[in-house]
Amino acid sequence: MTKADIVNEISKTTGIEKASVLETLEKFMEIVKDSLAHDENVYLRGFGSFIVKTRSQKTARNISKNTTIIIPEHKIPAFKPAKVFMEDVK
Amino acid sequence: MTKADIVNEISKTTGIEKASVLETLEKFMEIVKDSLAHDENVYLRGFGSFIVKTRSQKTARNISKNTTIIIPEHKIPAFKPAKVFMEDVK
């Protein structure tokens, strides 16, 4: 399923015009990204939380060049599904 | 940040009324959950993918009761952020 499929389905079932649905979803994704980029988690009751996780520094190896690379500590976006979501999928 | 905060911000910046924004987001979350519940992944370009992962059967232990529990193979919802999202957060 893609964004276009979702926009169509939302518009069909709610009667809200496609352009507004698309604009809302685009803005939603932008806000979630911006929020996490500023280290602020997003909590969506009944769906889940978008959170920032920290990955510690680690060393990796480039085997073909026989060198060691240090990957510095960095942050990654993650999603923690709500219990109801887990139950739906299980 | 919560759903209410996001609805406010979307409505403020797009001019779409709050009720429509809320209805769109509620429907969006419902569709994503339903889709994964039916084993169909959701791909959102520039944001990420909601996917179903399978966890193998494993045995766990209840230490206080000294019993072994078998957790059967099951599915979990997961989110794989898009590269741009990873870069935004890093």
Coordinates of C-alpha atoms in Angstrom, one line a residue:
Chain A
M1 CA 0.0 0.0 0.0
T2 CA 1.3 3.4 -0.9
K3 CA 0.5 7.0 0.0
A4 CA -1.7 7.4 -3.0
D5 CA -3.8 4.3 -2.0
I6 CA -4.2 5.7 1.5
V7 CA -5.2 9.1 0.3
N8 CA -7.9 7.5 -2.0
E9 CA -9.3 5.4 0.8
I10 CA -9.4 8.2 3.3
S11 CA -11.1 10.5 0.8
K12 CA -13.6 7.8 -0.2
T13 CA -14.6 6.9 3.3
T14 CA -14.7 10.4 4.9
G15 CA -15.8 12.5 2.0
I16 CA -12.9 14.9 2.6
E17 CA -11.4 16.0 -0.8
K18 CA -8.2 14.3 -1.9
A19 CA -6.1 17.5 -2.0
S20 CA -6.9 18.2 1.7
V21 CA -6.2 14.6 2.7
L22 CA -2.8 14.6 0.8
E23 CA -1.8 18.0 2.3
T24 CA -2.7 16.8 5.8
L25 CA -0.7 13.6 5.4
E26 CA 2.3 15.4 3.9
K27 CA 2.3 17.9 6.7
F28 CA 1.9 15.1 9.3
M29 CA 5.0 13.3 8.0
E30 CA 6.9 16.6 7.9
I31 CA 6.0 17.4 11.5
V32 CA 6.9 13.9 12.8
K33 CA 10.3 14.2 11.0
D34 CA 11.0 17.7 12.3
S35 CA 9.9 16.8 15.8
L36 CA 12.3 13.9 16.0
A37 CA 15.1 15.9 14.3
H38 CA 14.7 18.3 17.3
D39 CA 14.8 15.3 19.8
E40 CA 11.1 15.6 20.6
N41 CA 9.2 12.3 20.6
V42 CA 5.7 12.0 19.1
Y43 CA 3.0 10.1 21.0
L44 CA -0.1 8.9 19.1
R45 CA -2.5 7.2 21.4
G46 CA -3.8 3.9 20.1
F47 CA -1.2 3.8 17.3
G48 CA 2.3 4.2 18.7
S49 CA 5.2 6.5 19.4
F50 CA 7.9 7.8 17.2
I51 CA 11.0 8.2 19.3
V52 CA 14.6 9.0 19.0
K53 CA 17.1 6.3 20.0
T54 CA 20.8 6.7 20.6
R55 CA 23.2 4.3 19.1
S56 CA 26.6 4.1 20.9
Q57 CA 29.9 4.6 19.1
K58 CA 31.1 1.3 17.5
T59 CA 34.0 0.1 15.4
A60 CA 33.4 -1.6 12.1
R61 CA 35.8 -3.1 9.6
N62 CA 36.3 -2.6 5.9
I63 CA 37.5 -6.1 5.1
S64 CA 38.5 -5.5 1.5
K65 CA 40.7 -2.5 2.5
N66 CA 41.7 -4.1 5.9
T67 CA 40.9 -0.9 7.8
T68 CA 38.9 -0.1 10.9
I69 CA 36.2 2.5 10.8
I70 CA 34.8 4.2 13.9
I71 CA 31.1 4.9 13.6
P72 CA 30.4 7.7 16.1
E73 CA 27.5 7.8 18.5
H74 CA 24.4 8.8 16.6
K75 CA 20.6 9.0 16.8
I76 CA 18.0 7.0 14.9
P77 CA 14.3 7.4 14.5
A78 CA 12.3 4.5 15.8
F79 CA 8.6 3.5 16.2
K80 CA 7.2 1.8 19.2
P81 CA 3.7 0.4 18.3
A82 CA 0.9 0.7 20.8
K83 CA -0.4 -2.5 22.5
V84 CA -3.6 -2.5 20.4
F85 CA -1.5 -2.3 17.2
M86 CA 0.6 -5.2 18.4
E87 CA -2.5 -7.2 19.1
D88 CA -4.0 -6.4 15.7
V89 CA -1.0 -7.7 13.9
K90 CA -0.1 -10.7 16.2
Chain B
M1 CA 4.2 16.0 21.0
T2 CA 0.8 14.5 20.9
K3 CA -2.0 14.0 18.3
A4 CA -3.7 17.2 19.5
D5 CA -0.5 19.2 19.0
I6 CA -0.1 17.9 15.5
V7 CA -3.7 18.5 14.5
N8 CA -3.3 22.1 15.7
E9 CA -0.1 22.7 13.8
I10 CA -1.4 21.1 10.6
S11 CA -4.6 23.2 10.8
K12 CA -2.7 26.4 11.5
T13 CA -0.3 26.0 8.6
T14 CA -2.6 24.6 6.0
G15 CA -5.9 26.4 6.8
I16 CA -7.7 23.0 6.7
E17 CA -10.2 22.8 9.6
K18 CA -9.2 20.9 12.7
A19 CA -12.1 18.4 12.4
S20 CA -11.0 17.4 8.9
V21 CA -7.4 17.1 9.9
L22 CA -8.3 15.0 12.9
E23 CA -10.6 12.7 10.9
T24 CA -7.9 12.3 8.2
L25 CA -5.2 11.3 10.8
E26 CA -7.5 8.9 12.7
K27 CA -8.4 7.2 9.4
F28 CA -4.7 7.1 8.4
M29 CA -3.8 5.3 11.6
E30 CA -6.7 2.9 11.2
I31 CA -5.7 2.1 7.6
V32 CA -2.1 1.5 8.5
K33 CA -3.1 -0.8 11.4
D34 CA -5.6 -2.7 9.2
S35 CA -3.2 -3.0 6.4
L36 CA -0.5 -4.6 8.6
A37 CA -3.1 -6.8 10.3
H38 CA -3.7 -8.2 6.8
D39 CA 0.0 -8.7 6.2
E40 CA 0.2 -5.8 3.7
N41 CA 3.1 -3.4 4.2
V42 CA 2.6 0.4 3.9
Y43 CA 5.2 2.4 1.9
L44 CA 5.4 6.1 2.4
R45 CA 8.0 7.7 0.2
G46 CA 10.3 10.1 2.0
F47 CA 9.0 9.0 5.4
G48 CA 9.4 5.3 5.8
S49 CA 7.6 1.9 5.7
F50 CA 5.4 0.2 8.1
I51 CA 6.1 -3.5 7.8
V52 CA 5.2 -6.8 9.4
K53 CA 8.1 -8.8 10.9
T54 CA 7.9 -12.4 12.0
R55 CA 9.4 -13.4 15.3
S56 CA 10.3 -17.0 15.7
Q57 CA 9.1 -19.3 18.4
K58 CA 11.2 -19.0 21.6
T59 CA 11.2 -20.4 25.1
A60 CA 11.1 -18.1 28.1
R61 CA 11.2 -18.8 31.7
N62 CA 9.1 -17.7 34.6
I63 CA 11.8 -17.7 37.3
S64 CA 9.5 -17.2 40.3
K65 CA 7.3 -20.2 39.3
N66 CA 10.3 -22.1 37.9
T67 CA 8.4 -23.0 34.7
T68 CA 9.2 -22.7 31.0
I69 CA 6.9 -20.9 28.6
I70 CA 6.9 -21.3 24.9
I71 CA 6.2 -18.1 23.0
P72 CA 4.9 -19.2 19.6
E73 CA 6.0 -17.6 16.4
H74 CA 4.2 -14.3 16.0
K75 CA 4.2 -11.1 13.9
I76 CA 5.0 -7.6 15.0
P77 CA 4.5 -4.3 13.4
A78 CA 7.7 -2.4 12.7
F79 CA 8.8 0.9 11.1
K80 CA 11.7 1.3 8.7
P81 CA 12.5 5.0 8.4
A82 CA 13.4 6.4 5.0
K83 CA 17.0 7.5 4.4
V84 CA 16.1 11.2 4.5
F85 CA 14.4 10.6 7.8
M86 CA 17.5 8.9 9.2
E87 CA 19.6 11.8 8.0
D88 CA 17.3 14.4 9.5
V89 CA 17.6 12.8 12.9
K90 CA 21.3 11.7 12.9

